[in-house]
Coordinates of C-alpha atoms in Angstrom, one line a residue:
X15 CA 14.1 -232.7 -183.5
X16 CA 13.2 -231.6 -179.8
X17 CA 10.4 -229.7 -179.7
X18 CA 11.4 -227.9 -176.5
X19 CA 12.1 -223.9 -176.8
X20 CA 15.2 -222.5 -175.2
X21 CA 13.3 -221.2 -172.1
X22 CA 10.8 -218.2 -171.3
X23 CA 13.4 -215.9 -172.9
X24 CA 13.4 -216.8 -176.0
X25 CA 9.4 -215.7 -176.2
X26 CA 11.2 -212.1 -175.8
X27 CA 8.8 -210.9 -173.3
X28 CA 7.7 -210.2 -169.3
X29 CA 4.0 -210.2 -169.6
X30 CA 4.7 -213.8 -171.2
X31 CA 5.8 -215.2 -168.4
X32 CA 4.0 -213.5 -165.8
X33 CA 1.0 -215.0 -167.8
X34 CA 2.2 -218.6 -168.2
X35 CA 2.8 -218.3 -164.4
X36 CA -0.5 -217.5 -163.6
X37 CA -1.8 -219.9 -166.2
X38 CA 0.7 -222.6 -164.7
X39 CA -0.2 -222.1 -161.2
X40 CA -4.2 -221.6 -161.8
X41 CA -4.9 -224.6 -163.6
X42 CA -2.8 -226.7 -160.9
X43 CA -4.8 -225.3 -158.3
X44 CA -8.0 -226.5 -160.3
X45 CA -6.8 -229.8 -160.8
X46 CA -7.4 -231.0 -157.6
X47 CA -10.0 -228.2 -155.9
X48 CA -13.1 -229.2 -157.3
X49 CA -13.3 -232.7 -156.3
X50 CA -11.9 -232.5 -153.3
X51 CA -14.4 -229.4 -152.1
X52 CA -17.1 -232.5 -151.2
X53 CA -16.0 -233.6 -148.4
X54 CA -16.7 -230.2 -146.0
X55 CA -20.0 -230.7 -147.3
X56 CA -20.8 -234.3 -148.0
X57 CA -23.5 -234.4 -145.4
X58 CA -25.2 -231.8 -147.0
X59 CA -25.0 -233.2 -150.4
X60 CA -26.4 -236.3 -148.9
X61 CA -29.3 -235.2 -147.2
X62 CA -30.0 -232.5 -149.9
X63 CA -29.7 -235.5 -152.7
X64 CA -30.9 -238.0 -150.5
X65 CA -28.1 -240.5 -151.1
X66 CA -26.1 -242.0 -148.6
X67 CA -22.4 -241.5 -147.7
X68 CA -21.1 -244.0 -150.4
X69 CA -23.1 -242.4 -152.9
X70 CA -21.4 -239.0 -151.9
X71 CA -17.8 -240.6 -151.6
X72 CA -18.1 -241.5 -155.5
X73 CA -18.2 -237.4 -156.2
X74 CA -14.9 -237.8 -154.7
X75 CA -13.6 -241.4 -156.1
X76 CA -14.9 -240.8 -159.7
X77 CA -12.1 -238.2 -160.6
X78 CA -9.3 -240.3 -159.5
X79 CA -10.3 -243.2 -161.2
X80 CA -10.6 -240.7 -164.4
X81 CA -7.2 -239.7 -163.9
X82 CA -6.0 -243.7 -164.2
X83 CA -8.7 -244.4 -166.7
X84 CA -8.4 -241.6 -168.9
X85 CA -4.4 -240.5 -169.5
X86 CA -4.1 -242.3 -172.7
X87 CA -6.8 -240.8 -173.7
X88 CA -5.5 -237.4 -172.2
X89 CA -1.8 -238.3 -174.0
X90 CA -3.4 -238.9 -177.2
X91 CA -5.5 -235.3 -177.4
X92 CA -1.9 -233.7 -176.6
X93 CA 0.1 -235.5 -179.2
X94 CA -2.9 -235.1 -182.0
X95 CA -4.0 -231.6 -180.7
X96 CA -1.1 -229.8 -179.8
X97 CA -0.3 -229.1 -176.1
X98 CA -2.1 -225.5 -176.5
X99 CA -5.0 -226.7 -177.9
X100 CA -5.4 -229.3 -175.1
X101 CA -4.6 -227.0 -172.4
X102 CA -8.1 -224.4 -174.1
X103 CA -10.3 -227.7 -174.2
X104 CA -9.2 -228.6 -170.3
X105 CA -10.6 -225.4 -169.3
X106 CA -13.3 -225.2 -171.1
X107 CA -14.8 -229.2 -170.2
X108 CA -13.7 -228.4 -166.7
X109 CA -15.9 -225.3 -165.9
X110 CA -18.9 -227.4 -167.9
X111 CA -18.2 -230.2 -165.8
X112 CA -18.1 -228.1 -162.3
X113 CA -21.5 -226.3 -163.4
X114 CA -23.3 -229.8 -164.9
X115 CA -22.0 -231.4 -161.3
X116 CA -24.6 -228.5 -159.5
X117 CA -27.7 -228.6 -161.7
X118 CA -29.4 -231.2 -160.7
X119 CA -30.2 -234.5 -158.9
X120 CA -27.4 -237.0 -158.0
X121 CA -27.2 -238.0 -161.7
X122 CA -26.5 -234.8 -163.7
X123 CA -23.7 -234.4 -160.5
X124 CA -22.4 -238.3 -160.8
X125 CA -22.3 -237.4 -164.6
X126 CA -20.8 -234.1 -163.9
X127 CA -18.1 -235.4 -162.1
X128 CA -16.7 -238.1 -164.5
X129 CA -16.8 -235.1 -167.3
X130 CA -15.0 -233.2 -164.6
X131 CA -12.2 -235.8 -164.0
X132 CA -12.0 -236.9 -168.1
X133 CA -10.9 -232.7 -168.6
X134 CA -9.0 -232.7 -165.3
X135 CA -7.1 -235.6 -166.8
X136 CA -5.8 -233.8 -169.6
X137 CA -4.7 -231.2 -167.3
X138 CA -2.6 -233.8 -165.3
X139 CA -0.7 -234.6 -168.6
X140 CA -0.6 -231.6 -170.7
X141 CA 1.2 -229.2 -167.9
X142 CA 4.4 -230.9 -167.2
X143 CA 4.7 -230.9 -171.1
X144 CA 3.8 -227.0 -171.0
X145 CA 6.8 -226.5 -168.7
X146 CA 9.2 -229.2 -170.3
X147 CA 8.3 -227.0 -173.3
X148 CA 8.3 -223.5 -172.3
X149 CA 11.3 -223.3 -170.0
X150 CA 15.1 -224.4 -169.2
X151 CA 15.9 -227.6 -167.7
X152 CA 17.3 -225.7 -164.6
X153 CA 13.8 -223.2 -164.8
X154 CA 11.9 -226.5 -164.9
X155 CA 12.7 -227.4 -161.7
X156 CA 11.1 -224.4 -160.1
X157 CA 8.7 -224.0 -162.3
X158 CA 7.5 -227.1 -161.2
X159 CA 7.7 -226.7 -157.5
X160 CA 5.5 -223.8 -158.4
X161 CA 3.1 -226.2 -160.2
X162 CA 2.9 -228.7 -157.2
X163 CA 2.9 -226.2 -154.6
X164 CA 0.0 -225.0 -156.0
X165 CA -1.5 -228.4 -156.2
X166 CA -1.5 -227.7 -152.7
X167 CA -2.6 -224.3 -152.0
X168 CA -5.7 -225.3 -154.5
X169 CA -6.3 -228.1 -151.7
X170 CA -5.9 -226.0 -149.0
X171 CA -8.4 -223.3 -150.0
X172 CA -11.5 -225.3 -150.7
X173 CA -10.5 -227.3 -147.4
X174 CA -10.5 -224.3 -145.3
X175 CA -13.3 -222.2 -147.1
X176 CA -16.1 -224.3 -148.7
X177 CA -18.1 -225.4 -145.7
X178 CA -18.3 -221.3 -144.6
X179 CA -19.2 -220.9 -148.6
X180 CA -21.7 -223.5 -148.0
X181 CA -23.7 -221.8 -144.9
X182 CA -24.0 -218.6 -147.0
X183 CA -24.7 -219.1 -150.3
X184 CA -25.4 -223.4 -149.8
X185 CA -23.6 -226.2 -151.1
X186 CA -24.4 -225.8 -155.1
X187 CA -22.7 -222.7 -155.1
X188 CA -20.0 -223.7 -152.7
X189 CA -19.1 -226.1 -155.2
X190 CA -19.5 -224.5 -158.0
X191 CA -17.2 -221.2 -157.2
X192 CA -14.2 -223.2 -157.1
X193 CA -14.4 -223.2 -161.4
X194 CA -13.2 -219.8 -160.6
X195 CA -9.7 -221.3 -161.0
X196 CA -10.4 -222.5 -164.2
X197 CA -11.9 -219.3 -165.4
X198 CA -9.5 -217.1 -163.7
X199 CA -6.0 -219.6 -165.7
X200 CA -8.9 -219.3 -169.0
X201 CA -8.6 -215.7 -169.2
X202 CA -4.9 -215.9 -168.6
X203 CA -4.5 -218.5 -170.9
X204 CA -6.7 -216.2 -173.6
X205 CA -4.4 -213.2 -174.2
X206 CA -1.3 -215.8 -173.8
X207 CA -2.3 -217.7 -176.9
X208 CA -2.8 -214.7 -178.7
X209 CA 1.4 -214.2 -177.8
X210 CA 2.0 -217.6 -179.5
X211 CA -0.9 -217.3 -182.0
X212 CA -4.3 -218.4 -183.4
X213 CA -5.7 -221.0 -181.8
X214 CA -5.5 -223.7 -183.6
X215 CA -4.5 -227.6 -182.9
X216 CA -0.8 -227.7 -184.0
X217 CA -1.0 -231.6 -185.6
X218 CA 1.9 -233.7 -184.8
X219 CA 0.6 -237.3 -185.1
X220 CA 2.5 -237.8 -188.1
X221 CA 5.5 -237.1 -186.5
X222 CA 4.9 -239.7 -184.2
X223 CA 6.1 -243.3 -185.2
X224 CA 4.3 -246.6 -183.5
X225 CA 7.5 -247.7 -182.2
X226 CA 7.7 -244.4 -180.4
X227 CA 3.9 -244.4 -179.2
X228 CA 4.2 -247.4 -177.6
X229 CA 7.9 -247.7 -176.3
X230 CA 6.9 -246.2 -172.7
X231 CA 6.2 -249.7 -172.0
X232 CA 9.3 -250.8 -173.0
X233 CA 11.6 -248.2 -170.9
X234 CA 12.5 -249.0 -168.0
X235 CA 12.8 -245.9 -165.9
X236 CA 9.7 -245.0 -167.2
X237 CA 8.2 -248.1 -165.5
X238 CA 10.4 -247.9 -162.6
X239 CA 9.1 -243.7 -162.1
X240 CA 5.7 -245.3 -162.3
X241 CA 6.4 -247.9 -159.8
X242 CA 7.5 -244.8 -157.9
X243 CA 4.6 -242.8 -158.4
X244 CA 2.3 -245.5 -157.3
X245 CA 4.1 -245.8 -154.2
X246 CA 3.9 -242.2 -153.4
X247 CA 0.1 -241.5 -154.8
X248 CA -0.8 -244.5 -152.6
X249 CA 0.7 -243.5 -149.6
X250 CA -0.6 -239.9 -149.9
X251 CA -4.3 -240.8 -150.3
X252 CA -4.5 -243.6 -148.0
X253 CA -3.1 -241.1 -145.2
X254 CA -4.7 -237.9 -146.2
X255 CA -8.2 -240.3 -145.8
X256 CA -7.3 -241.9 -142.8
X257 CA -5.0 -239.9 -140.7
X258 CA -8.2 -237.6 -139.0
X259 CA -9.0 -241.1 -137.6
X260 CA -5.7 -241.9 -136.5
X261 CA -5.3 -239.3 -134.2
X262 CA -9.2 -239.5 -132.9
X263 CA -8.6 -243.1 -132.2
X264 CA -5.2 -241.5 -130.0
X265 CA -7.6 -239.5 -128.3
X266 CA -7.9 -236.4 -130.1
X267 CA -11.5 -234.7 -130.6
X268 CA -12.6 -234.6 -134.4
X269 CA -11.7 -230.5 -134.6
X270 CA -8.5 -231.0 -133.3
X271 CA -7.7 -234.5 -135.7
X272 CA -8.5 -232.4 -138.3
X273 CA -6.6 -228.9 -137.8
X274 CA -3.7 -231.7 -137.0
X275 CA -3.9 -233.8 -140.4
X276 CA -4.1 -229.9 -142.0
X277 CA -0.6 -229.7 -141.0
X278 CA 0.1 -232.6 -142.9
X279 CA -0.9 -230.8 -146.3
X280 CA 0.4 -227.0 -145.8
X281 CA 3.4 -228.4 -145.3
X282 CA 3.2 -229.9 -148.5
X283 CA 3.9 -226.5 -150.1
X284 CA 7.0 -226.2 -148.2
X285 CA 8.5 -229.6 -149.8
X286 CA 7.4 -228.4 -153.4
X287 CA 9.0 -225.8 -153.3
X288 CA 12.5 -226.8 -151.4
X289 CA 12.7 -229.9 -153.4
X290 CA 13.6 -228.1 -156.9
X291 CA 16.6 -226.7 -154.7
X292 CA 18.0 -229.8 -153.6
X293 CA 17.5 -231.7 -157.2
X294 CA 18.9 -228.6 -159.3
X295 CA 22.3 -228.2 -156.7
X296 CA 22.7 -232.5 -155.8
X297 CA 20.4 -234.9 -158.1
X298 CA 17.1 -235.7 -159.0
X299 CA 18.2 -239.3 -157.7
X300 CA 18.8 -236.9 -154.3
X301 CA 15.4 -235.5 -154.0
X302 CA 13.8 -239.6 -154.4
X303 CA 16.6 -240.1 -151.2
X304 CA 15.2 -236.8 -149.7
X305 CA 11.4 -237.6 -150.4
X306 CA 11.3 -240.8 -149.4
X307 CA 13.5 -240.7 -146.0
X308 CA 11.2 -238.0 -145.0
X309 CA 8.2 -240.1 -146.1
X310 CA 9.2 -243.0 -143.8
X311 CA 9.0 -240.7 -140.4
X312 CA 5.2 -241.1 -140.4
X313 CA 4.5 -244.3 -140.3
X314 CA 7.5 -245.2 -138.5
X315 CA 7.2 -242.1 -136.3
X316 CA 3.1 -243.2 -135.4
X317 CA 4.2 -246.9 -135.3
X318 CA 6.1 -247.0 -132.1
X319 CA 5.6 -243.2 -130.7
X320 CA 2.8 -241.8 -131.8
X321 CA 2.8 -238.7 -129.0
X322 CA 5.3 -236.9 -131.5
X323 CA 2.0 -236.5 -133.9
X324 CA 3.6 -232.4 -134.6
X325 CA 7.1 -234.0 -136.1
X326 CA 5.6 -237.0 -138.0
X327 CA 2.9 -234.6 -139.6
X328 CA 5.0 -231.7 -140.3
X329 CA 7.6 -233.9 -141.5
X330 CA 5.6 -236.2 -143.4
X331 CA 3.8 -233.2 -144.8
X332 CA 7.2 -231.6 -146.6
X333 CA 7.9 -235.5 -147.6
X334 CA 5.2 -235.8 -149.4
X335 CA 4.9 -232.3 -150.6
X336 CA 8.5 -233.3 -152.3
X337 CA 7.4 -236.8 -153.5
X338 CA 5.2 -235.5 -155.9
X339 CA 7.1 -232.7 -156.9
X340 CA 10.4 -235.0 -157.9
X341 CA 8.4 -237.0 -159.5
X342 CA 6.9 -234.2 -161.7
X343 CA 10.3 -233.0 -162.0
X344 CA 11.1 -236.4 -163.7
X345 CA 8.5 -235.8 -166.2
X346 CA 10.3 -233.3 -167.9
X347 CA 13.6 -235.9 -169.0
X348 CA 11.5 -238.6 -169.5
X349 CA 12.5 -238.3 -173.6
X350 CA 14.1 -236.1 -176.1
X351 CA 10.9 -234.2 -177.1
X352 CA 7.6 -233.4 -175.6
X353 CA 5.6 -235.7 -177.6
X354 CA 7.7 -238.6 -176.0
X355 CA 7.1 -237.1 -172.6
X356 CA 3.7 -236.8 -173.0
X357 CA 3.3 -240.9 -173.6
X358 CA 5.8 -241.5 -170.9
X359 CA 4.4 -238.9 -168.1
X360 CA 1.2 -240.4 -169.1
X361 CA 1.9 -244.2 -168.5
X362 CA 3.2 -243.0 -165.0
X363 CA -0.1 -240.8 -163.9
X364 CA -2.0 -243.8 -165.5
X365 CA -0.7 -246.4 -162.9
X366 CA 0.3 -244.0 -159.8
X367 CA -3.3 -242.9 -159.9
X368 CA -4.8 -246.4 -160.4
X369 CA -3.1 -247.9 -157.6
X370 CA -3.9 -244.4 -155.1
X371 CA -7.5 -245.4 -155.6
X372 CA -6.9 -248.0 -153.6
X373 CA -5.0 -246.6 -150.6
X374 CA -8.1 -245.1 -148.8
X375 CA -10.0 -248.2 -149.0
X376 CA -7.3 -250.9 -148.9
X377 CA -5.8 -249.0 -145.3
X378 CA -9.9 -248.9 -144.2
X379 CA -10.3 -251.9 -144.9
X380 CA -7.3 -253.2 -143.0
X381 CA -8.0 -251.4 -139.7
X382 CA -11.3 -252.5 -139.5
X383 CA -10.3 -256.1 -139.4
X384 CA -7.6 -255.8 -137.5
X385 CA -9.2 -253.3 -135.2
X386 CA -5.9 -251.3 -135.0
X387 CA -3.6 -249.1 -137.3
X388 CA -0.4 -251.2 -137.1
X389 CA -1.4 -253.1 -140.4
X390 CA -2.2 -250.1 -142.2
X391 CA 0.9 -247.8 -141.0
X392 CA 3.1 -250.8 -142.1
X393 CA 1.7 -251.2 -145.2
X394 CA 2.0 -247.5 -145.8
X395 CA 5.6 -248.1 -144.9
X396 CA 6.0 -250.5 -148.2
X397 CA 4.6 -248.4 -149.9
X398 CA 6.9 -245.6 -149.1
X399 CA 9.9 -247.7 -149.5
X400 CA 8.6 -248.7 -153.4
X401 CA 8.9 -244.3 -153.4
X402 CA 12.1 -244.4 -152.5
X403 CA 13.7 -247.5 -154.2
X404 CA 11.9 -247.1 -157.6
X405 CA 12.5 -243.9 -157.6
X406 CA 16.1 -243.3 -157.0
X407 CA 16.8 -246.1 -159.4
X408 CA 14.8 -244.2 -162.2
X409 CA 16.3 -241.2 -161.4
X410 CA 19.8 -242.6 -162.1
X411 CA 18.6 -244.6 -165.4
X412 CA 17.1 -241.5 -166.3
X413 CA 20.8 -239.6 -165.5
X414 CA 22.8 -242.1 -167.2
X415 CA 20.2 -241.6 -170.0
X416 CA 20.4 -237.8 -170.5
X417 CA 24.6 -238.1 -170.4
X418 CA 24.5 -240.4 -173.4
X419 CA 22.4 -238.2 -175.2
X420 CA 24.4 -235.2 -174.4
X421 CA 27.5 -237.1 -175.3
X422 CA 25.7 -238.2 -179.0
X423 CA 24.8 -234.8 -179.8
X424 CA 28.5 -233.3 -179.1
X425 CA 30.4 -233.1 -182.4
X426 CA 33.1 -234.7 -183.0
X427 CA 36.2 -233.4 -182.1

């Protein structure tokens, strides 16, 4: 029995879904924010802490090694819990995690940090359930270019406004306003549960067989989506870390290599939200096509004619703005109900994040040996390809999939 409802509608109300919006879009913009808010201020941190810059780069790290470490862990509080119920204890571990991250020395904020990135982890899985739940395939779409979109408006803000934060009110504080997210989605998410009812963890374990726990392993466009993933996560933290340097080694001064590599991520929003437009009219094997191609102008674009930095960013910036977006889209036919999903979507985040922890330090690594970018861009070009291949071939198991379960449930005529 699917546990998915028949869309907002069927809830009967606006407010409803004006506050699972909100709650939707608040929480993605705390998913990301509050790690990534360091780095304006990491030479701050270090001299205020008096740890050097590796130390600092772990409050950065830690989280996305949670988010690989952590989503079975994250997929079993949903299944056992209830989607609801993991959702209230996100919030609630995040904003302790934020404020613990503050209060102290460098270890209350390392220990800060991994509670952080264990709650932030949960988040990762349980809101691609919330919207495979809550709305209609064709609503899903959007709702999750909404969701990733504002994976990158949440990235944007603390980019563009922590260090200012910082000079007036210091780092601590900085760092600490951006649980405002969380408690802005909390007391969204409050009055919203009182819509669906008491809180209370809805159990489902025993509805969950150990052939069914474990068969994300053995389905194969699960594992080719998380192929894809990898691919995609790699390629986007490897050139969000390395890209200022990129363009300072083309002779750009650090101010300007920066406002250029912003481009890379506002234009992210653009492909979240265009990418649920292309999958909903063509194919979600279209938008892999779409992602991917896109993907392949940067490293191909700053391989062999690198003075067209404004195409290959902007470009590169919808690309991967879409990548992340089709595969979150994927999420929501990964299986016939949510508790299915939930394993599934979190097998994917489990390996896409594991391998992106590499990307910064695997493409630094390479350019300092080789003394030049060629190595790294080309390996960012395989990874790409692995986005595009993987994923287009998932996408059309996953199609193939979802007509045969269409054609089962049809009675017979």
């Amino acid at each position: 029995m699917s546990d998915r409802s028949g869309g907002w509608r069927s809830r009967g109300s606006t407010p409803y879904f004006v506050l699972l919006v909100a709650v939707i879009a608040l929480t993605a913009a705390v998913l990301r924010a509050p790690f990534l808010a360091v780095a304006p201020v990491a030479r701050e941190i270090g001299m205020d802490l008096g740890v050097s810059a590796a130390v600092v780069g772990l409050l950065t790290s830690i989280p996305v090694l949670c988010f690989a470490v952590f989503a079975p862990a994250a997929v079993a509080l949903v299944r056992r819990g209830g989607a609801d119920f993991a959702l209230t204890v996100m919030l609630i571990g995040t904003i302790a995690g934020c404020l613990l991250r503050v209060s102290g020395g460098i270890a209350l904020a390392l220990i800060g940090t991994a509670l952080m990135g264990v709650f932030l982890t949960v988040g990762n899985i349980v809101i691609p359930v919330i919207i495979s739940r809550e709305f209609t395939a064709r609503r899903a779409h959007t709702m999750t270019g909404i969701y990733t979109s504002a994976l990158n408006v949440g990235t944007m803000t603390v980019t563009l406004a922590t260090a200012p934060l910082a000079d007036v009110i210091g780092w601590r504080w900085a760092l600490a306003s951006w649980a405002c997210f969380a408690v802005a989605a909390l007391a969204c998410w409050i009055p919203l549960r009182g819509l669906r009812g008491a809180f209370a963890p809805r159990p489902a374990a025993s509805a969950i067989s150990g052939a069914a726990r474990g068969s994300a392993w053995r389905h194969r466009p699960t594992l080719l989506l998380a192929v894809a993933f990898a691919g995609q996560a790699f390629a986007f933290y490897g050139v969000t870390a390395w890209l200022p340097s990129l363009l300072a080694d083309e002779g750009f001064s650090g101010a300007a290599a920066g406002a250029i590599a912003s481009i890379f991520q506002v234009a992210g929003i653009a492909g979240s939200l265009l990418i649920p437009v292309l999958t909903m009219r063509a194919s979600l094997a279209a938008g892999f096509l779409a992602a991917g191609i896109g993907w392949l102008v940067v490293p191909l674009g700053f391989l062999f004619a690198p003075a067209g930095w404004l195409v290959w960013t902007s470009i590169g910036g919808v690309a991967q703005g879409a990548g992340i977006t089709v595969v979150f889209i994927a999420f929501g036919v990964l299986g016939p109900d949510v508790h299915t999903t939930a394993g599934r979507s979190g097998l994917v985040q489990a390996v896409g994040y594991g391998v992106s922890a590499a990307g910064p330090l695997a493409l630094g690594g390479l350019h300092e040996s080789t003394g030049s970018w060629t190595v790294p861009l080309v390996i960012v070009l395989v990874a790409v390809v692995v986005l595009l291949v993987c994923g287009t071939l998932s996408a059309r198991m996953l199609q193939t999939e979802i007509a045969a379960r269409s054609g089962a449930a049809a009675p017979e005529r």
